[in-house]
Short mmCIF file of C-alpha atoms and ligand atoms in Angstrom, two decimals:
data_model
loop_
_atom_site.label_atom_id
_atom_site.label_comp_id
_atom_site.label_asym_id
_atom_site.label_seq_id
_atom_site.Cartn_x
_atom_site.Cartn_y
_atom_site.Cartn_z
CA MET A 1 245.44 -182.06 -128.47
CA GLY A 2 244.23 -186.14 -129.22
CA PHE A 3 245.13 -188.53 -129.80
CA PRO A 4 248.99 -189.06 -131.53
CA ASP A 5 248.65 -189.28 -135.71
CA ASN A 6 250.09 -192.96 -135.82
CA PHE A 7 247.96 -194.15 -132.90
CA LEU A 8 247.15 -197.47 -133.15
CA TRP A 9 243.92 -198.61 -133.03
CA GLY A 10 242.41 -202.08 -133.30
CA GLY A 11 241.71 -204.93 -132.31
CA ALA A 12 243.13 -208.04 -130.06
CA THR A 13 242.13 -212.21 -130.11
CA ALA A 14 244.75 -214.92 -129.25
CA ALA A 15 244.82 -218.53 -130.63
CA ASN A 16 243.32 -220.37 -128.93
CA GLN A 17 240.20 -218.66 -128.28
CA ILE A 18 239.48 -217.84 -131.87
CA GLU A 19 241.40 -220.30 -134.62
CA GLY A 20 239.97 -223.56 -133.25
CA ALA A 21 241.28 -226.71 -136.09
CA TYR A 22 243.16 -227.82 -132.75
CA LEU A 23 244.61 -230.58 -134.57
CA GLU A 24 245.18 -228.95 -138.06
CA ASP A 25 248.60 -228.81 -140.49
CA GLY A 26 250.67 -230.51 -137.74
CA LYS A 27 249.35 -228.90 -134.53
CA GLY A 28 249.64 -230.63 -131.26
CA LEU A 29 247.35 -230.48 -127.73
CA SER A 30 248.75 -227.31 -126.11
CA THR A 31 247.40 -226.59 -122.45
CA ALA A 32 244.40 -224.68 -123.85
CA ASP A 33 243.14 -227.98 -124.97
CA MET A 34 242.49 -229.71 -122.47
CA MET A 35 240.37 -227.52 -121.29
CA THR A 36 236.35 -228.08 -120.99
CA ALA A 37 233.30 -225.86 -120.54
CA GLY A 38 232.32 -223.95 -118.10
CA SER A 39 230.28 -220.89 -116.54
CA PRO A 40 230.03 -218.42 -114.22
CA THR A 41 229.08 -220.78 -111.24
CA LEU A 42 230.91 -223.97 -112.27
CA LYS A 43 234.62 -223.77 -113.08
CA ARG A 44 236.64 -225.74 -116.58
CA ASP A 45 238.20 -228.99 -115.61
CA ILE A 46 241.69 -230.33 -116.78
CA THR A 47 242.17 -233.23 -118.64
CA ALA A 48 245.11 -235.26 -118.32
CA VAL A 49 243.74 -236.62 -121.67
CA ILE A 50 240.46 -235.46 -124.50
CA GLU A 51 237.61 -236.79 -123.42
CA PRO A 52 234.79 -237.37 -126.01
CA ASP A 53 231.50 -236.84 -124.19
CA ARG A 54 233.26 -233.83 -122.83
CA TYR A 55 233.22 -230.01 -124.81
CA TYR A 56 236.58 -228.28 -125.39
CA PRO A 57 235.66 -224.83 -126.72
CA THR A 58 238.87 -223.60 -128.32
CA HIS A 59 238.70 -227.40 -130.32
CA GLU A 60 237.04 -225.39 -133.02
CA ALA A 61 236.77 -222.18 -130.98
CA ILE A 62 234.90 -219.55 -134.32
CA ASP A 63 237.20 -221.50 -136.44
CA HIS A 64 239.35 -218.11 -138.05
CA TYR A 65 241.42 -221.19 -139.01
CA HIS A 66 239.71 -221.29 -142.47
CA ARG A 67 237.81 -217.87 -142.24
CA PHE A 68 240.61 -215.08 -141.22
CA GLU A 69 240.64 -214.34 -144.57
CA GLU A 70 236.65 -212.97 -144.18
CA ASP A 71 238.11 -211.69 -140.42
CA ILE A 72 240.31 -209.56 -141.46
CA ALA A 73 238.45 -207.69 -143.97
CA LEU A 74 235.90 -207.02 -141.33
CA PHE A 75 238.63 -205.88 -139.07
CA ALA A 76 239.79 -203.66 -142.26
CA GLU A 77 236.40 -202.47 -143.09
CA MET A 78 236.64 -200.92 -139.29
CA GLY A 79 239.99 -199.07 -139.85
CA PHE A 80 241.97 -201.37 -137.50
CA LYS A 81 245.64 -199.36 -137.39
CA CYS A 82 246.76 -202.92 -135.76
CA TYR A 83 246.10 -206.37 -134.67
CA ARG A 84 246.85 -207.68 -131.97
CA PHE A 85 246.57 -212.26 -131.79
CA SER A 86 248.81 -214.74 -130.61
CA ILE A 87 250.51 -217.46 -132.48
CA ALA A 88 249.58 -221.21 -131.44
CA TRP A 89 253.26 -222.59 -129.85
CA SER A 90 252.23 -225.24 -131.32
CA ARG A 91 251.10 -225.65 -134.37
CA ILE A 92 255.20 -224.05 -135.15
CA PHE A 93 256.58 -226.51 -132.43
CA PRO A 94 253.61 -229.21 -131.59
CA GLN A 95 255.34 -231.44 -128.67
CA GLY A 96 257.53 -227.72 -127.98
CA ASP A 97 260.84 -229.58 -127.62
CA GLU A 98 261.76 -230.33 -131.64
CA THR A 99 264.15 -228.74 -133.24
CA GLU A 100 263.29 -228.39 -136.78
CA PRO A 101 259.32 -225.65 -136.33
CA ASN A 102 256.28 -227.56 -138.62
CA ALA A 103 256.50 -224.97 -141.73
CA LYS A 104 252.17 -225.44 -142.15
CA GLY A 105 252.19 -223.76 -138.35
CA LEU A 106 254.75 -220.94 -140.49
CA ALA A 107 252.47 -220.99 -143.02
CA PHE A 108 249.62 -219.82 -141.26
CA TYR A 109 250.38 -216.94 -139.89
CA ASP A 110 252.39 -216.18 -142.47
CA LYS A 111 249.30 -215.62 -144.97
CA LEU A 112 248.35 -213.44 -141.66
CA ILE A 113 250.28 -211.73 -141.27
CA ASP A 114 250.33 -210.38 -145.06
CA LEU A 115 247.05 -210.08 -145.21
CA CYS A 116 247.31 -207.81 -142.27
CA LEU A 117 250.11 -205.32 -144.34
CA GLU A 118 247.99 -205.49 -147.18
CA ASN A 119 245.38 -203.89 -145.22
CA GLY A 120 247.71 -201.65 -143.65
CA ILE A 121 247.25 -203.54 -140.90
CA GLU A 122 250.55 -203.10 -137.71
CA PRO A 123 250.53 -206.95 -136.67
CA LEU A 124 250.95 -207.55 -132.11
CA VAL A 125 252.74 -210.54 -131.67
CA THR A 126 252.09 -211.88 -128.93
CA ILE A 127 254.42 -215.11 -128.85
CA SER A 128 252.84 -217.01 -125.52
CA HIS A 129 248.98 -216.55 -124.92
CA PHE A 130 248.33 -218.50 -122.40
CA GLU A 131 248.61 -221.58 -124.48
CA ASN A 132 251.67 -224.40 -123.60
CA PRO A 133 252.34 -226.87 -126.05
CA ILE A 134 251.43 -230.74 -123.99
CA GLY A 135 254.78 -232.02 -124.87
CA LEU A 136 256.42 -229.94 -122.63
CA GLN A 137 254.41 -230.92 -119.42
CA LYS A 138 256.45 -234.11 -119.45
CA TYR A 139 259.58 -232.10 -118.24
CA GLY A 140 257.70 -230.05 -116.19
CA SER A 141 256.30 -227.48 -118.09
CA TRP A 142 257.73 -224.11 -116.90
CA GLU A 143 258.98 -225.59 -113.41
CA ASN A 144 261.91 -226.44 -115.28
CA ARG A 145 264.64 -224.51 -117.19
CA LYS A 146 265.24 -226.78 -119.93
CA VAL A 147 261.47 -224.37 -120.98
CA VAL A 148 263.24 -221.30 -121.24
CA ASP A 149 265.59 -223.02 -123.97
CA PHE A 150 263.02 -224.34 -126.01
CA TYR A 151 260.93 -221.03 -125.83
CA LEU A 152 263.87 -219.32 -127.11
CA ARG A 153 264.13 -221.20 -129.58
CA TYR A 154 260.78 -221.14 -130.81
CA ALA A 155 260.69 -216.92 -130.19
CA GLU A 156 263.75 -217.15 -132.05
CA THR A 157 262.34 -219.07 -135.23
CA LEU A 158 259.47 -216.32 -134.83
CA PHE A 159 261.92 -213.21 -135.21
CA GLU A 160 264.11 -214.23 -137.45
CA HIS A 161 260.76 -215.64 -140.06
CA PHE A 162 259.00 -212.88 -139.85
CA ARG A 163 261.86 -210.34 -139.69
CA GLY A 164 260.25 -207.12 -141.26
CA ARG A 165 256.79 -207.85 -141.40
CA VAL A 166 256.78 -207.79 -137.35
CA THR A 167 257.34 -205.03 -135.37
CA TYR A 168 255.90 -205.12 -132.21
CA TRP A 169 256.13 -207.80 -129.53
CA LEU A 170 254.73 -209.67 -126.23
CA THR A 171 256.95 -212.11 -124.47
CA PHE A 172 253.70 -212.85 -122.68
CA ASN A 173 249.93 -212.67 -121.92
CA GLU A 174 249.67 -211.64 -118.81
CA ILE A 175 252.54 -212.56 -116.78
CA ASN A 176 251.40 -211.84 -113.60
CA VAL A 177 247.96 -214.57 -113.93
CA MET A 178 250.42 -217.09 -113.13
CA SER A 179 249.88 -216.09 -109.67
CA THR A 180 245.92 -216.03 -109.57
CA MET A 181 245.63 -219.07 -113.00
CA PRO A 182 249.33 -221.00 -113.33
CA TRP A 183 247.73 -223.21 -115.90
CA ASN A 184 247.00 -220.81 -118.47
CA ALA A 185 250.12 -218.90 -117.42
CA GLY A 186 252.35 -222.11 -117.48
CA GLY A 187 251.07 -225.50 -117.75
CA ILE A 188 251.04 -224.80 -113.77
CA SER A 189 248.31 -226.74 -112.47
CA SER A 190 250.18 -227.38 -108.79
CA ALA A 191 249.08 -224.50 -106.36
CA ASP A 192 252.14 -224.31 -104.32
CA GLU A 193 253.56 -220.84 -104.62
CA ALA A 194 257.61 -222.54 -104.89
CA VAL A 195 256.21 -224.13 -108.19
CA LYS A 196 254.35 -221.14 -108.93
CA MET A 197 257.39 -218.41 -108.56
CA THR A 198 259.89 -221.05 -109.84
CA ALA A 199 257.50 -221.13 -113.37
CA ALA A 200 257.39 -217.08 -113.28
CA TYR A 201 261.81 -217.01 -112.35
CA HIS A 202 261.42 -219.15 -115.76
CA GLN A 203 259.20 -217.02 -117.27
CA PHE A 204 261.09 -213.65 -116.58
CA ILE A 205 264.46 -215.03 -117.99
CA ALA A 206 262.61 -216.18 -120.97
CA SER A 207 261.30 -212.90 -121.65
CA ALA A 208 264.42 -211.42 -120.54
CA LEU A 209 266.54 -213.84 -123.42
CA ALA A 210 263.36 -213.35 -126.14
CA VAL A 211 264.08 -209.50 -126.37
CA LYS A 212 267.58 -209.24 -126.22
CA ALA A 213 266.95 -211.88 -129.07
CA GLY A 214 264.57 -210.57 -130.94
CA ARG A 215 266.85 -206.73 -129.88
CA ALA A 216 269.95 -208.70 -131.87
CA ILE A 217 267.91 -209.83 -134.90
CA ASP A 218 266.73 -207.10 -136.02
CA PRO A 219 267.06 -203.83 -134.25
CA LYS A 220 263.34 -202.68 -135.10
CA ASN A 221 261.45 -204.65 -132.80
CA LYS A 222 259.72 -203.33 -130.13
CA ILE A 223 259.87 -205.73 -127.30
CA GLY A 224 257.07 -205.10 -124.58
CA MET A 225 255.59 -207.18 -121.15
CA MET A 226 251.80 -207.47 -120.52
CA TYR A 227 250.44 -207.25 -117.48
CA ALA A 228 247.28 -209.06 -116.65
CA GLY A 229 245.60 -204.94 -114.79
CA HIS A 230 244.39 -205.76 -111.36
CA PHE A 231 244.55 -201.84 -109.74
CA SER A 232 243.58 -201.70 -105.93
CA TYR A 233 242.39 -198.63 -104.43
CA PRO A 234 242.22 -199.00 -100.33
CA ASN A 235 239.28 -200.26 -98.56
CA SER A 236 239.48 -196.40 -96.39
CA CYS A 237 242.30 -194.45 -95.38
CA HIS A 238 242.54 -196.58 -92.51
CA PRO A 239 246.44 -196.72 -93.33
CA ASP A 240 246.16 -200.57 -92.20
CA ASP A 241 243.09 -200.14 -94.65
CA ILE A 242 246.62 -198.99 -97.06
CA GLN A 243 249.32 -201.34 -95.98
CA GLY A 244 246.94 -203.59 -96.93
CA ASN A 245 246.05 -202.63 -100.16
CA GLU A 246 249.47 -201.82 -101.19
CA ASP A 247 250.76 -205.73 -99.66
CA PHE A 248 248.27 -206.79 -102.84
CA MET A 249 249.50 -204.30 -105.44
CA HIS A 250 252.97 -205.89 -104.64
CA LYS A 251 251.14 -209.52 -105.42
CA MET A 252 251.06 -208.16 -108.88
CA MET A 253 253.59 -205.57 -109.25
CA PHE A 254 256.70 -207.23 -108.57
CA TYR A 255 256.46 -209.18 -112.06
CA PRO A 256 256.04 -205.60 -114.59
CA ASP A 257 258.93 -204.25 -111.92
CA VAL A 258 261.30 -206.80 -112.30
CA GLN A 259 260.28 -206.70 -116.56
CA CYS A 260 261.20 -202.67 -117.06
CA ARG A 261 264.07 -202.69 -114.03
CA GLY A 262 265.69 -205.81 -114.65
CA TYR A 263 265.52 -207.29 -111.51
CA TYR A 264 263.17 -208.27 -108.35
CA PRO A 265 262.02 -205.42 -105.74
CA ASN A 266 263.17 -205.71 -102.57
CA TYR A 267 259.75 -206.71 -101.42
CA LYS A 268 259.10 -209.43 -102.90
CA LEU A 269 262.53 -210.79 -101.98
CA LYS A 270 262.20 -210.29 -98.97
CA GLU A 271 258.19 -212.34 -99.16
CA LEU A 272 260.36 -214.98 -101.10
CA GLU A 273 262.66 -215.25 -97.65
CA ARG A 274 259.84 -215.32 -95.53
CA GLN A 275 258.66 -217.56 -97.75
CA ASN A 276 261.23 -219.45 -97.33
CA ILE A 277 261.25 -219.99 -101.26
CA THR A 278 264.46 -219.68 -103.26
CA LEU A 279 264.81 -218.50 -106.72
CA PRO A 280 266.78 -221.32 -109.18
CA VAL A 281 268.98 -219.19 -109.75
CA LEU A 282 271.97 -219.79 -112.53
CA PRO A 283 275.03 -217.63 -112.85
CA GLY A 284 274.53 -214.47 -114.99
CA ASP A 285 271.26 -215.08 -114.34
CA ALA A 286 271.49 -211.47 -113.15
CA GLU A 287 272.44 -210.06 -116.21
CA ILE A 288 270.23 -211.97 -118.30
CA LEU A 289 267.54 -210.23 -116.40
CA LYS A 290 268.89 -206.79 -116.68
CA GLU A 291 269.69 -206.55 -120.26
CA GLY A 292 266.75 -207.97 -121.16
CA THR A 293 264.24 -205.09 -119.56
CA VAL A 294 260.94 -204.25 -122.55
CA ASP A 295 260.31 -201.51 -124.63
CA PHE A 296 256.77 -201.13 -123.71
CA VAL A 297 254.02 -201.85 -121.22
CA SER A 298 250.93 -202.57 -121.94
CA PHE A 299 247.75 -204.50 -119.89
CA SER A 300 244.64 -205.59 -120.01
CA TYR A 301 242.20 -203.43 -118.37
CA TYR A 302 238.53 -204.88 -117.05
CA MET A 303 237.72 -204.07 -113.58
CA THR A 304 238.97 -202.64 -110.60
CA HIS A 305 239.49 -204.48 -107.21
CA VAL A 306 239.40 -202.69 -103.54
CA CYS A 307 241.61 -203.95 -100.67
CA GLY A 308 242.44 -203.60 -97.16
CA LYS A 309 242.80 -205.18 -94.16
CA ASN A 310 240.87 -208.40 -94.19
CA THR A 311 241.41 -209.25 -97.22
CA THR A 312 244.44 -211.61 -98.41
CA GLY A 313 246.85 -210.96 -100.30
CA ILE A 314 245.84 -212.03 -102.88
CA LEU A 315 242.98 -212.81 -105.82
CA ARG A 316 240.57 -216.15 -104.93
CA GLY A 317 237.33 -217.32 -105.66
CA LEU A 318 235.94 -219.08 -108.55
CA ASN A 319 238.07 -217.62 -111.98
CA GLY A 320 240.98 -215.74 -108.90
CA LEU A 321 238.91 -212.37 -109.73
CA GLU A 322 237.24 -211.20 -105.99
CA THR A 323 239.17 -209.40 -103.16
CA GLY A 324 236.75 -209.91 -100.63
CA TYR A 325 235.34 -205.78 -101.00
CA LYS A 326 232.64 -204.89 -103.45
CA ASN A 327 233.17 -201.07 -104.47
CA PRO A 328 230.02 -199.62 -104.05
CA HIS A 329 230.60 -196.65 -106.40
CA ILE A 330 230.28 -199.15 -109.27
CA GLU A 331 229.12 -200.56 -111.68
CA ARG A 332 229.43 -204.54 -112.18
CA SER A 333 228.93 -205.94 -115.18
CA ALA A 334 225.92 -209.28 -115.75
CA TRP A 335 230.11 -211.03 -115.20
CA GLY A 336 230.36 -209.56 -111.83
CA TRP A 337 233.91 -207.56 -113.38
CA GLY A 338 233.71 -203.78 -111.65
CA ILE A 339 233.39 -201.03 -114.06
CA ASP A 340 235.70 -198.52 -113.67
CA PRO A 341 236.11 -196.12 -116.72
CA LYS A 342 237.76 -193.58 -114.52
CA GLY A 343 240.70 -196.11 -113.24
CA LEU A 344 242.08 -196.15 -116.43
CA ARG A 345 243.25 -192.58 -116.20
CA TYR A 346 244.31 -194.08 -112.54
CA ALA A 347 245.92 -197.37 -114.77
CA LEU A 348 247.87 -195.06 -117.31
CA ASN A 349 249.28 -192.51 -114.86
CA TYR A 350 249.99 -195.31 -112.22
CA LEU A 351 251.95 -197.45 -114.84
CA TYR A 352 254.04 -194.13 -116.12
CA ASP A 353 254.82 -192.83 -113.39
CA ARG A 354 256.18 -196.10 -111.90
CA TYR A 355 258.58 -197.43 -115.14
CA GLN A 356 258.27 -194.08 -117.58
CA LEU A 357 257.92 -195.78 -120.57
CA PRO A 358 255.55 -196.27 -123.41
CA LEU A 359 251.81 -197.78 -122.62
CA MET A 360 249.85 -199.46 -124.73
CA ILE A 361 246.03 -200.80 -123.81
CA VAL A 362 245.76 -204.08 -125.22
CA GLU A 363 242.21 -205.37 -124.51
CA ASN A 364 239.77 -203.73 -122.99
CA GLY A 365 236.29 -204.51 -123.57
CA LEU A 366 232.83 -205.55 -121.92
CA GLY A 367 232.51 -209.20 -121.82
CA ALA A 368 228.30 -209.52 -122.02
CA ALA A 369 225.57 -211.64 -123.71
CA ASP A 370 223.78 -209.91 -126.81
CA THR A 371 220.06 -211.12 -128.48
CA ILE A 372 219.47 -210.74 -132.17
CA VAL A 373 216.45 -208.26 -132.96
CA ASP A 374 215.42 -208.56 -137.02
CA GLY A 375 218.54 -209.26 -137.46
CA LYS A 376 220.75 -206.52 -135.59
CA ILE A 377 222.39 -206.86 -132.51
CA HIS A 378 222.34 -203.20 -130.51
CA ASP A 379 225.25 -203.69 -128.32
CA ASP A 380 224.29 -199.81 -127.42
CA TYR A 381 225.98 -201.00 -123.51
CA ARG A 382 229.07 -202.45 -124.94
CA ILE A 383 229.68 -198.59 -127.32
CA ASP A 384 229.04 -196.75 -123.65
CA TYR A 385 231.41 -198.99 -122.01
CA ILE A 386 234.26 -198.79 -124.31
CA ARG A 387 233.22 -194.90 -125.38
CA GLN A 388 234.15 -194.17 -121.61
CA HIS A 389 237.66 -195.95 -121.29
CA ILE A 390 238.57 -194.16 -125.02
CA SER A 391 237.48 -190.68 -123.34
CA GLU A 392 239.49 -191.66 -120.31
CA MET A 393 242.60 -192.42 -121.81
CA LYS A 394 242.86 -189.85 -124.20
CA LYS A 395 242.81 -187.67 -120.50
CA ALA A 396 245.69 -189.43 -119.34
CA ILE A 397 247.26 -188.54 -122.63
CA ASP A 398 246.25 -184.72 -122.91
CA LEU A 399 245.79 -184.16 -119.23
CA ASP A 400 248.58 -185.91 -118.24
CA GLY A 401 251.42 -186.07 -120.94
CA VAL A 402 250.96 -190.38 -120.55
CA PRO A 403 252.47 -191.73 -123.78
CA VAL A 404 250.39 -194.07 -125.19
CA LEU A 405 250.87 -196.03 -128.32
CA GLY A 406 247.39 -197.60 -128.49
CA TYR A 407 244.30 -199.46 -127.02
CA THR A 408 243.46 -202.67 -128.75
CA SER A 409 240.30 -203.49 -128.07
CA TRP A 410 239.45 -207.28 -126.14
CA GLY A 411 237.69 -209.95 -128.95
CA PRO A 412 236.79 -207.47 -131.27
CA ILE A 413 235.09 -210.80 -132.87
CA ASP A 414 232.78 -212.84 -129.73
CA LEU A 415 235.42 -215.54 -128.93
CA ILE A 416 236.10 -217.87 -126.58
CA SER A 417 235.89 -216.68 -122.79
CA ALA A 418 239.55 -217.55 -120.92
CA SER A 419 238.22 -218.05 -117.86
CA THR A 420 234.49 -219.47 -118.33
CA GLY A 421 234.99 -221.22 -121.56
CA GLU A 422 232.17 -219.97 -122.50
CA MET A 423 230.16 -217.67 -125.48
CA SER A 424 227.97 -216.14 -123.96
CA LYS A 425 230.24 -214.08 -122.70
CA ARG A 426 230.71 -211.70 -125.56
CA TYR A 427 232.90 -208.33 -126.50
CA GLY A 428 232.90 -208.71 -130.13
CA PHE A 429 232.16 -205.68 -132.92
CA ILE A 430 231.08 -208.21 -134.10
CA TYR A 431 228.37 -211.07 -133.92
CA VAL A 432 229.57 -215.54 -133.98
CA ASP A 433 226.64 -217.46 -134.39
CA LEU A 434 227.59 -220.12 -132.29
CA ASP A 435 226.42 -220.93 -128.52
CA ASP A 436 228.08 -222.44 -125.34
CA GLU A 437 228.17 -226.07 -126.91
CA GLY A 438 229.55 -225.38 -129.24
CA ASN A 439 226.34 -225.51 -131.76
CA GLY A 440 225.83 -222.51 -134.54
CA THR A 441 226.94 -222.00 -137.79
CA LYS A 442 229.54 -220.02 -136.85
CA GLN A 443 228.33 -216.99 -139.31
CA ARG A 444 229.62 -213.59 -138.75
CA ILE A 445 227.11 -210.53 -138.19
CA LYS A 446 228.33 -206.79 -137.56
CA LYS A 447 226.42 -205.12 -134.41
CA ASP A 448 226.72 -201.53 -133.98
CA SER A 449 229.28 -201.65 -132.32
CA PHE A 450 231.09 -202.29 -135.34
CA VAL A 451 229.45 -199.07 -137.03
CA TRP A 452 230.56 -196.84 -134.03
CA TYR A 453 233.68 -198.19 -133.49
CA LYS A 454 234.73 -197.68 -137.70
CA GLN A 455 233.59 -193.63 -136.63
CA VAL A 456 236.07 -193.70 -133.90
CA ILE A 457 239.44 -194.81 -135.80
CA ALA A 458 238.44 -192.69 -139.39
CA THR A 459 237.83 -189.40 -136.31
CA ASN A 460 241.31 -190.54 -134.49
CA GLY A 461 239.59 -190.38 -131.48
CA GLU A 462 237.28 -187.21 -131.76
CA ASP A 463 234.20 -188.53 -132.05
CA LEU A 464 232.73 -190.57 -128.90
CA ASP A 465 229.22 -190.21 -130.27
CA TRP A 466 226.59 -192.95 -131.22
CA LYS A 467 224.33 -191.92 -133.63
CA GLU A 468 221.39 -194.70 -134.08
CA ALA A 469 221.57 -195.71 -137.28
P1 LIG B 1 237.58 -213.17 -120.11
C1 LIG B 1 241.91 -212.17 -115.51
C2 LIG B 1 241.25 -211.23 -115.27
C3 LIG B 1 241.95 -209.92 -116.54
C4 LIG B 1 241.78 -210.35 -117.80
O1 LIG B 1 238.69 -212.64 -120.07
C5 LIG B 1 242.28 -211.99 -117.68
C6 LIG B 1 241.72 -212.88 -116.58
C7 LIG B 1 241.76 -214.20 -116.96
O2 LIG B 1 240.40 -214.18 -117.82
O3 LIG B 1 242.64 -212.83 -119.18
C8 LIG B 1 242.29 -211.71 -120.16
O4 LIG B 1 237.51 -214.10 -121.84
C9 LIG B 1 243.52 -212.77 -121.51
C10 LIG B 1 242.11 -212.90 -122.03
C11 LIG B 1 240.55 -213.01 -121.55
C12 LIG B 1 240.57 -211.46 -121.16
O5 LIG B 1 241.04 -211.30 -120.69
O6 LIG B 1 237.44 -214.35 -119.38
O7 LIG B 1 243.98 -212.02 -121.49
O8 LIG B 1 242.58 -214.10 -123.23
O9 LIG B 1 239.98 -213.91 -122.56
C13 LIG B 1 238.96 -211.38 -121.30
O10 LIG B 1 236.08 -212.91 -119.79
#
């Protein structure tokens, strides 16, 4: 009973949200580097060039590029078994279309990965997490099939270079974000459905080819897909609400359906037909998709939604996360995300029923403002959130028999928010002295949750109680 012995406890980050050093050692500009800081009420701008008087939070971020040794030491102190991070494509292929990788870019990840391994931490690498080299814009980014070849060259470079050191990989972070935030997902600035569906198609092909290549390079590799955990309940038991909710779930679930089953589900093909959208299918693609299905399913889990007959079937609102209905039975975070620990057990069962593949929760956590009192951060609200989610995950394992490989909480160290670009939306067990305008010493301070998470890992998830220091 309880968590398996080799359960992968840890944390997850993304290069653009922590590294900084955005032009160092030959790195090229990425799509993330063009995004200004926003707020819950102010959308982030995407500028065509870097404007000198604007603040771009990823440029320095929390300076992990220069402080990774301290950061990994802190993760090791918490007892991490696993660290999920992404590799910045634009460090390895600065413009995206070079034929030879940038040695200095690989060297940084050599140091990072070796340090993880020395500390007994299993690296889990996201190959593409919300950043594409800006150099790919001239091709139209993922709208162009050429980008599939560039991605494959990049992925193969990583599989070869890190062979024997990295076994767990994710091809794309939150691939379904192509529908909600296409710039983040694929450097696509058009909101046109045909463009987005073309770009998503190319990412499916790229992912499948990468899975095949990764297996050929090292049969030990385990390569997964990553779903932005959008799970929705019907607004009522009215049959029209059930159908409205299913329509929404189909908009999201076709992504993991393709990556786990190896073909487009009928409901999606029919919808594309109604929308007069023709996918850019080349001969042999059906086989590529079929042969490149994933080994495991990973997902982020922050919230649940409510949909029904009056929802349009897509997420909307400033950060593309509103359905129009609010669940009156759950609380919301200060950033308006509906907190639903029980929904995590539901989500795990939902995904396992559908795919019968091992699962991994690769993001979960509470974005909250923290205050320092006498040099300490008493973040009992964060402990509470994660504690409840872990106990629901445990039920899915113990009561439902769902195979869960691991749990990496989002942002174990405070980092730049993807949706708002803020620093004040903090997820960490480790506080970073940095504000929303980029001021601060970037000093690291352990929060109460640091001590608590260490205990959770040390007891393999058995002791979730917070004992005030
Ligand atoms: P922030 C939307 C819905 C769920 C997860 O988000 C999402 C998004 C897009 O923001 O993104 C993931 O920073 C993403 C991370 C991101 C994290 O959730 O907006 O993979 O890069 O930081 C949390 O609070």
